[in-house]
Amino acid sequence: MMRFPLFLALAALAGAAATAQSRHDSAAPINFGADHIELQDKANRAILSGNVSVKQAEMTLNAARVTVAYTGQVIDGSPQVSRLDASGGVVVTRPDQSARGQFAVYDLNKRIVTMLGGVTLIQAGNTVNGSRLTINLDTGRAVIDGSSVGGRTGEGGVTKGGGGRVTGTFSVPKRNQ
């Protein structure tokens, strides 16, 4: 029966994520800031680099570089963004959680954020580490796996294998003795 408390901890983490994630407005405008922008209109993309910050509703993505892919369609004077590809120390924050990794893809059409490479998800004192994190912004379902994709960067910038495992720490409420 020792699995039951772990199951409850996992369910609480997933439930809190689901509550927060289900409120995300993926139709909200996307605001950005960067040190440099390169527009590639014929390729329907913009490349943001240097201290990039992208914000949509309550979600913020920070990275060294973000490629913004958009359709050729313009509605109300704005190009329709379809995908964000981020690299270099990616951090995605929401009001009650944050995730870190080396790469991230935000597919606006599917409303899914995928992070790769030494991913860490932190929420309410709980920490989960793995190689890939997928968050469905409609359902709030977050899945972390320990696939060998990416890996962690160790000393001297050397990439280490993830070992194919998911690890973490769950906080335990203080109890009266």
XYZ file of N, CA and C in Angstrom:
531
model
N 0.806 -1.204 0.000
C 0.000 0.000 0.000
C 0.849 1.269 0.000
N 2.140 1.153 -0.075
C 2.995 2.338 -0.097
C 2.828 3.116 -1.395
N 2.276 2.522 -2.438
C 2.087 3.217 -3.691
C 1.002 4.272 -3.584
N 0.037 4.085 -2.705
C -1.082 4.994 -2.608
C -0.662 6.429 -2.282
N 0.196 6.691 -1.256
C 0.613 8.065 -0.993
C 1.370 8.673 -2.181
N 2.205 7.886 -2.851
C 2.916 8.404 -4.019
C 1.918 8.740 -5.109
N 0.915 7.876 -5.297
C -0.113 8.138 -6.285
C -0.835 9.437 -5.959
N -1.158 9.648 -4.679
C -1.830 10.881 -4.276
C -0.958 12.104 -4.560
N 0.340 11.994 -4.279
C 1.246 13.108 -4.555
C 1.297 13.402 -6.046
N 1.386 12.346 -6.844
C 1.394 12.541 -8.300
C 0.068 13.126 -8.777
N -1.026 12.620 -8.245
C -2.342 13.117 -8.633
C -2.508 14.575 -8.230
N -2.009 14.940 -7.050
C -2.101 16.337 -6.613
C -1.293 17.243 -7.527
N -0.090 16.797 -7.894
C 0.746 17.578 -8.805
C 0.061 17.711 -10.151
N -0.449 16.615 -10.685
C -1.120 16.653 -11.988
C -2.409 17.462 -11.913
N -3.148 17.317 -10.805
C -4.390 18.061 -10.654
C -4.159 19.558 -10.570
N -3.150 19.963 -9.824
C -2.827 21.389 -9.738
C -2.383 21.902 -11.092
N -1.606 21.100 -11.807
C -1.180 21.508 -13.154
C -2.382 21.610 -14.067
N -3.311 20.665 -13.968
C -4.485 20.679 -14.833
C -5.332 21.915 -14.575
N -5.496 22.272 -13.305
C -6.278 23.452 -12.982
C -5.646 24.699 -13.565
N -4.338 24.832 -13.399
C -3.649 26.013 -13.914
C -3.592 25.993 -15.430
N -3.257 24.841 -16.003
C -3.086 24.754 -17.438
C -4.396 24.984 -18.175
N -5.516 24.528 -17.659
C -6.774 24.639 -18.377
C -7.209 26.093 -18.521
N -6.648 26.995 -17.770
C -7.014 28.406 -17.859
C -6.213 29.159 -18.910
N -5.252 28.528 -19.545
C -4.414 29.233 -20.509
C -5.211 29.649 -21.736
N -5.063 30.899 -22.122
C -5.743 31.443 -23.296
C -4.766 31.451 -24.463
N -4.776 30.383 -25.259
C -3.838 30.285 -26.380
C -4.221 31.188 -27.539
N -5.361 31.865 -27.441
C -5.752 32.831 -28.472
C -5.339 34.254 -28.093
N -4.775 34.430 -26.901
C -4.342 35.760 -26.454
C -3.183 36.243 -27.326
N -3.015 37.550 -27.434
C -1.881 38.076 -28.204
C -0.555 37.618 -27.608
N 0.455 37.525 -28.459
C 1.792 37.140 -28.028
C 2.670 38.375 -28.060
N 3.182 38.756 -26.896
C 4.087 39.897 -26.795
C 5.505 39.379 -26.646
N 6.469 40.098 -27.207
C 7.847 39.627 -27.125
C 8.804 40.781 -26.926
N 9.992 40.440 -26.444
C 11.110 41.361 -26.344
C 12.382 40.583 -26.617
N 13.333 41.192 -27.286
C 14.589 40.530 -27.615
C 15.633 41.593 -27.946
N 16.902 41.199 -27.891
C 17.976 42.109 -28.265
C 18.028 42.317 -29.775
N 17.558 41.315 -30.530
C 17.666 41.361 -31.993
C 16.504 40.602 -32.619
N 16.009 41.077 -33.751
C 14.989 40.348 -34.499
C 15.371 40.344 -35.969
N 15.208 39.196 -36.593
C 15.449 39.052 -38.025
C 14.154 38.549 -38.644
N 13.564 39.334 -39.545
C 12.339 38.938 -40.217
C 12.690 38.243 -41.521
N 12.125 37.075 -41.721
C 12.328 36.318 -42.956
C 10.949 36.082 -43.571
N 10.393 37.148 -44.176
C 9.017 37.110 -44.675
C 8.771 36.013 -45.699
N 9.713 35.782 -46.609
C 9.497 34.738 -47.619
C 9.420 33.354 -46.991
N 10.061 33.174 -45.866
C 10.023 31.894 -45.140
C 8.929 31.884 -44.068
N 8.188 32.992 -43.933
C 7.133 33.132 -42.918
C 7.646 32.855 -41.512
N 8.751 33.510 -41.162
C 9.264 33.344 -39.811
C 10.027 34.589 -39.371
N 10.162 34.676 -38.060
C 10.971 35.727 -37.428
C 11.875 35.028 -36.431
N 13.126 35.478 -36.372
C 14.078 34.901 -35.432
C 14.421 35.963 -34.395
N 14.094 35.655 -33.147
C 14.380 36.541 -32.028
C 15.610 35.990 -31.329
N 16.546 36.857 -30.986
C 17.741 36.370 -30.295
C 18.209 37.363 -29.245
N 18.866 36.821 -28.233
C 19.405 37.642 -27.149
C 18.368 38.007 -26.119
N 18.399 37.354 -24.973
C 17.493 37.663 -23.862
C 16.029 37.717 -24.305
N 15.601 36.694 -24.992
C 14.247 36.667 -25.540
C 13.234 36.398 -24.436
N 12.166 37.169 -24.455
C 11.043 36.968 -23.551
C 9.769 37.009 -24.389
N 8.973 35.941 -24.288
C 7.717 35.845 -25.013
C 6.627 35.627 -23.976
N 5.552 36.423 -24.067
C 4.474 36.315 -23.083
C 3.141 36.177 -23.795
N 2.362 35.195 -23.340
C 0.994 35.016 -23.818
C 0.125 34.733 -22.609
N -0.845 35.594 -22.392
C -1.702 35.485 -21.210
C -0.810 35.383 -19.976
N -0.983 34.347 -19.143
C -0.186 34.229 -17.913
C 1.076 33.396 -18.087
N 1.365 32.949 -19.308
C 2.542 32.115 -19.554
C 3.660 32.947 -20.178
N 4.885 32.773 -19.638
C 6.062 33.466 -20.153
C 7.115 32.447 -20.535
N 7.759 32.671 -21.680
C 8.843 31.821 -22.141
C 10.073 32.702 -22.308
N 11.168 32.319 -21.668
C 12.443 33.027 -21.806
C 13.458 32.068 -22.406
N 14.284 32.571 -23.323
C 15.294 31.736 -23.978
C 16.332 32.632 -24.636
N 17.414 32.015 -25.077
C 18.449 32.751 -25.807
C 17.984 33.051 -27.230
N 17.175 32.132 -27.804
C 16.753 32.281 -29.202
C 15.371 31.655 -29.387
N 14.513 32.332 -30.140
C 13.179 31.821 -30.456
C 12.900 32.079 -31.932
N 12.491 31.027 -32.628
C 12.046 31.172 -34.008
C 10.527 31.147 -33.999
N 9.926 32.188 -34.550
C 8.474 32.323 -34.612
C 8.041 31.987 -36.028
N 7.278 30.907 -36.190
C 6.757 30.522 -37.502
C 5.322 31.022 -37.601
N 5.006 31.630 -38.724
C 3.648 32.103 -38.921
C 3.160 31.730 -40.307
N 1.844 31.657 -40.412
C 1.247 31.339 -41.707
C 1.335 32.599 -42.558
N 1.078 32.495 -43.820
C 1.073 33.672 -44.688
C -0.177 34.510 -44.497
N -1.087 34.005 -43.663
C -2.361 34.669 -43.438
C -2.232 35.797 -42.416
N -2.839 36.947 -42.717
C -2.841 38.082 -41.801
C -4.291 38.383 -41.428
N -4.582 38.391 -40.134
C -5.931 38.685 -39.644
C -5.841 39.881 -38.716
N -6.665 40.882 -38.969
C -6.672 42.119 -38.189
C -5.285 42.745 -38.114
N -4.529 42.666 -39.207
C -3.218 43.294 -39.285
C -2.090 42.511 -38.642
N -2.379 41.298 -38.133
C -1.352 40.504 -37.468
C -1.153 39.171 -38.182
N 0.119 38.776 -38.378
C 0.357 37.450 -38.944
C -0.075 36.389 -37.935
N -0.572 35.270 -38.418
C -1.064 34.205 -37.557
C 0.086 33.269 -37.175
N 0.526 33.388 -35.922
C 1.635 32.581 -35.421
C 1.153 31.143 -35.247
N 1.952 30.186 -35.737
C 1.570 28.782 -35.623
C 2.492 27.995 -34.695
N 3.739 28.477 -34.520
C 4.689 27.692 -33.731
C 5.824 28.570 -33.230
N 6.291 28.265 -32.012
C 7.478 28.901 -31.443
C 8.485 27.802 -31.138
N 9.713 27.952 -31.625
C 10.802 27.023 -31.333
C 11.844 27.790 -30.532
N 12.097 27.361 -29.303
C 13.015 28.067 -28.419
C 14.226 27.203 -28.107
N 15.374 27.859 -27.943
C 16.587 27.127 -27.577
C 17.459 27.987 -26.685
N 18.295 27.303 -25.901
C 19.249 27.995 -25.048
C 18.685 28.395 -23.712
N 18.757 27.505 -22.737
C 18.309 27.827 -21.382
C 16.861 28.255 -21.325
N 15.969 27.454 -21.864
C 14.550 27.802 -21.949
C 13.893 27.684 -20.579
N 13.133 28.697 -20.214
C 12.352 28.688 -18.974
C 10.925 29.083 -19.329
N 9.974 28.223 -18.973
C 8.560 28.516 -19.158
C 7.948 28.655 -17.777
N 7.296 29.784 -17.524
C 6.693 30.011 -16.211
C 5.205 30.263 -16.346
N 4.501 29.775 -15.356
C 3.068 29.988 -15.181
C 2.902 30.481 -13.761
N 1.725 30.957 -13.361
C 1.578 31.488 -12.001
C 1.996 30.530 -10.898
N 1.802 29.225 -11.072
C 2.099 28.287 -9.987
C 3.153 27.248 -10.338
N 3.848 27.415 -11.467
C 4.849 26.422 -11.829
C 5.880 27.012 -12.776
N 7.021 26.337 -12.848
C 8.040 26.720 -13.818
C 8.700 25.454 -14.348
N 9.145 25.532 -15.590
C 9.825 24.408 -16.216
C 11.063 24.940 -16.912
N 12.148 24.157 -16.838
C 13.416 24.528 -17.470
C 13.864 23.385 -18.365
N 14.504 23.738 -19.468
C 15.050 22.749 -20.386
C 15.941 23.446 -21.399
N 16.543 22.683 -22.284
C 17.410 23.270 -23.303
C 16.639 23.729 -24.537
N 15.522 23.049 -24.830
C 14.733 23.369 -26.015
C 13.256 23.315 -25.679
N 12.449 24.061 -26.431
C 10.998 23.994 -26.279
C 10.343 24.279 -27.616
N 9.208 23.629 -27.829
C 8.370 23.879 -28.999
C 6.971 24.135 -28.478
N 6.405 25.270 -28.876
C 5.021 25.587 -28.536
C 4.238 25.559 -29.840
N 3.416 24.523 -30.014
C 2.561 24.385 -31.186
C 1.238 25.047 -30.851
N 1.004 26.241 -31.403
C -0.190 26.986 -31.066
C -1.451 26.343 -31.621
N -1.353 25.660 -32.753
C -2.533 25.010 -33.332
C -2.991 23.841 -32.469
N -2.055 23.041 -31.962
C -2.395 21.900 -31.105
C -2.477 22.300 -29.638
N -1.981 23.497 -29.300
C -1.935 24.005 -27.929
C -1.156 23.055 -27.026
N 0.045 22.678 -27.508
C 0.924 21.769 -26.779
C 2.311 22.399 -26.676
N 2.879 22.356 -25.472
C 4.254 22.787 -25.245
C 5.072 21.533 -24.972
N 6.167 21.367 -25.717
C 7.073 20.243 -25.517
C 8.441 20.799 -25.179
N 9.021 20.342 -24.081
C 10.358 20.771 -23.685
C 11.284 19.568 -23.698
N 12.532 19.789 -24.100
C 13.519 18.722 -24.226
C 14.829 19.119 -23.577
N 15.599 18.112 -23.189
C 16.964 18.338 -22.735
C 17.083 18.734 -21.283
N 17.221 17.756 -20.407
C 17.417 18.043 -18.986
C 16.308 18.885 -18.405
N 15.076 18.441 -18.553
C 13.900 19.209 -18.130
C 13.672 19.081 -16.629
N 13.332 20.192 -16.002
C 12.942 20.232 -14.596
C 11.624 20.980 -14.488
N 10.638 20.362 -13.845
C 9.345 20.991 -13.592
C 9.222 21.196 -12.099
N 8.935 22.428 -11.676
C 8.801 22.752 -10.254
C 7.407 23.326 -10.031
N 6.736 22.766 -9.016
C 5.410 23.266 -8.662
C 5.151 22.988 -7.193
N 4.833 24.023 -6.457
C 4.449 23.912 -5.043
C 5.419 23.049 -4.231
N 6.707 23.282 -4.396
C 7.696 22.542 -3.623
C 8.025 21.168 -4.166
N 7.322 20.727 -5.200
C 7.586 19.438 -5.834
C 8.456 19.664 -7.066
N 9.401 18.765 -7.284
C 10.306 18.866 -8.426
C 10.334 17.535 -9.150
N 10.207 17.580 -10.478
C 10.304 16.379 -11.293
C 11.295 16.669 -12.413
N 12.238 15.740 -12.631
C 13.269 15.882 -13.661
C 13.123 14.763 -14.681
N 13.394 15.085 -15.927
C 13.354 14.086 -16.986
C 13.991 14.651 -18.236
N 13.791 13.969 -19.317
C 14.377 14.418 -20.579
C 13.377 15.136 -21.464
N 12.083 14.816 -21.303
C 11.070 15.447 -22.155
C 9.821 15.719 -21.328
N 9.273 16.911 -21.497
C 8.035 17.322 -20.836
C 7.061 17.741 -21.919
N 5.846 17.210 -21.860
C 4.794 17.608 -22.790
C 3.618 18.109 -21.974
N 3.157 19.319 -22.276
C 2.024 19.914 -21.568
C 0.931 20.213 -22.579
N -0.251 19.655 -22.352
C -1.412 19.958 -23.174
C -2.110 21.130 -22.501
N -2.134 22.281 -23.158
C -2.682 23.487 -22.545
C -4.198 23.466 -22.457
N -4.870 22.578 -23.205
C -6.324 22.446 -23.102
C -6.723 21.613 -21.898
N -6.054 20.486 -21.708
C -6.439 19.562 -20.633
C -5.610 19.755 -19.373
N -4.425 20.374 -19.506
C -3.542 20.534 -18.363
C -2.707 19.304 -18.085
N -2.848 18.284 -18.887
C -2.078 17.051 -18.673
C -0.610 17.303 -18.972
N 0.235 17.012 -17.985
C 1.682 17.154 -18.135
C 2.309 15.772 -18.022
N 3.142 15.421 -18.999
C 3.799 14.121 -19.005
C 5.299 14.348 -19.093
N 6.037 13.741 -18.172
C 7.503 13.815 -18.195
C 8.019 12.410 -18.384
N 8.939 12.263 -19.333
C 9.542 10.948 -19.477
C 11.053 11.066 -19.436
N 11.684 9.930 -19.255
C 13.135 9.890 -19.110
C 13.829 9.398 -20.356
N 13.199 9.627 -21.500
C 13.832 9.174 -22.735
C 15.227 9.755 -22.837
N 16.037 9.175 -23.663
C 17.420 9.641 -23.779
C 17.544 10.867 -24.664
N 16.423 11.508 -25.004
C 16.450 12.731 -25.793
C 17.121 13.817 -24.976
N 17.990 14.572 -25.577
C 18.624 15.700 -24.895
C 19.686 15.245 -23.932
N 19.416 15.327 -22.660
C 20.399 15.018 -21.628
C 20.693 16.270 -20.832
N 21.441 16.118 -19.804
C 21.777 17.262 -18.953
C 23.160 17.770 -19.301
N 23.334 19.060 -19.145
C 24.638 19.653 -19.389
C 25.388 19.707 -18.072
N 26.541 19.057 -18.045
C 27.346 19.009 -16.838
C 28.452 20.037 -16.876
N 29.468 19.806 -16.082
C 30.599 20.734 -16.008
C 31.266 20.892 -17.363
N 31.662 22.087 -17.670
C 32.350 22.366 -18.924
C 31.449 22.281 -20.139
N 30.118 22.288 -19.933
C 29.188 22.244 -21.048
C 29.060 20.880 -21.699
N 29.573 19.833 -21.055
C 29.505 18.483 -21.609
C 28.115 17.910 -21.352
N 27.471 17.404 -22.413
C 26.139 16.831 -22.269
C 26.241 15.416 -21.725
N 25.496 15.165 -20.657
C 25.468 13.846 -20.039
C 24.142 13.188 -20.385
N 24.145 11.885 -20.511
C 22.911 11.153 -20.782
C 21.953 11.244 -19.615
N 20.644 11.220 -19.934
C 19.627 11.320 -18.904
C 19.408 10.021 -18.166
N 19.969 8.909 -18.659
C 19.820 7.645 -17.970
C 18.456 7.015 -18.163
N 17.582 7.679 -18.917
C 16.281 7.111 -19.202
C 15.352 7.048 -18.009
N 15.578 7.853 -16.984
C 14.747 7.806 -15.785
C 14.158 9.173 -15.477
N 13.010 9.141 -14.842
C 12.396 10.342 -14.305
C 12.693 10.340 -12.810
N 13.162 11.464 -12.291
C 13.466 11.566 -10.870
C 12.755 12.789 -10.307
N 12.693 12.863 -9.001
C 12.054 14.023 -8.419
C 12.004 13.990 -6.920
N 11.411 15.030 -6.384
C 11.227 15.190 -4.952
C 9.830 15.737 -4.728
N 9.081 15.066 -3.852
C 7.768 15.557 -3.471
C 7.860 16.110 -2.061
N 7.294 17.276 -1.855
C 7.294 17.847 -0.513
C 6.291 17.085 0.356
N 6.601 17.013 1.621
C 5.754 16.306 2.578
C 5.263 17.342 3.574
N 3.942 17.381 3.815
C 3.440 18.369 4.777
C 3.966 18.094 6.167
N 4.190 19.161 6.907
C 4.639 19.018 8.291
C 3.512 18.435 9.117
N 3.880 17.486 9.972
C 2.900 16.835 10.826
C 3.202 17.123 12.277
N 2.161 17.236 13.064
C 2.351 17.399 14.518
C 2.718 16.068 15.116
N 3.747 16.034 15.923
C 4.229 14.784 16.529
C 3.468 14.466 17.769
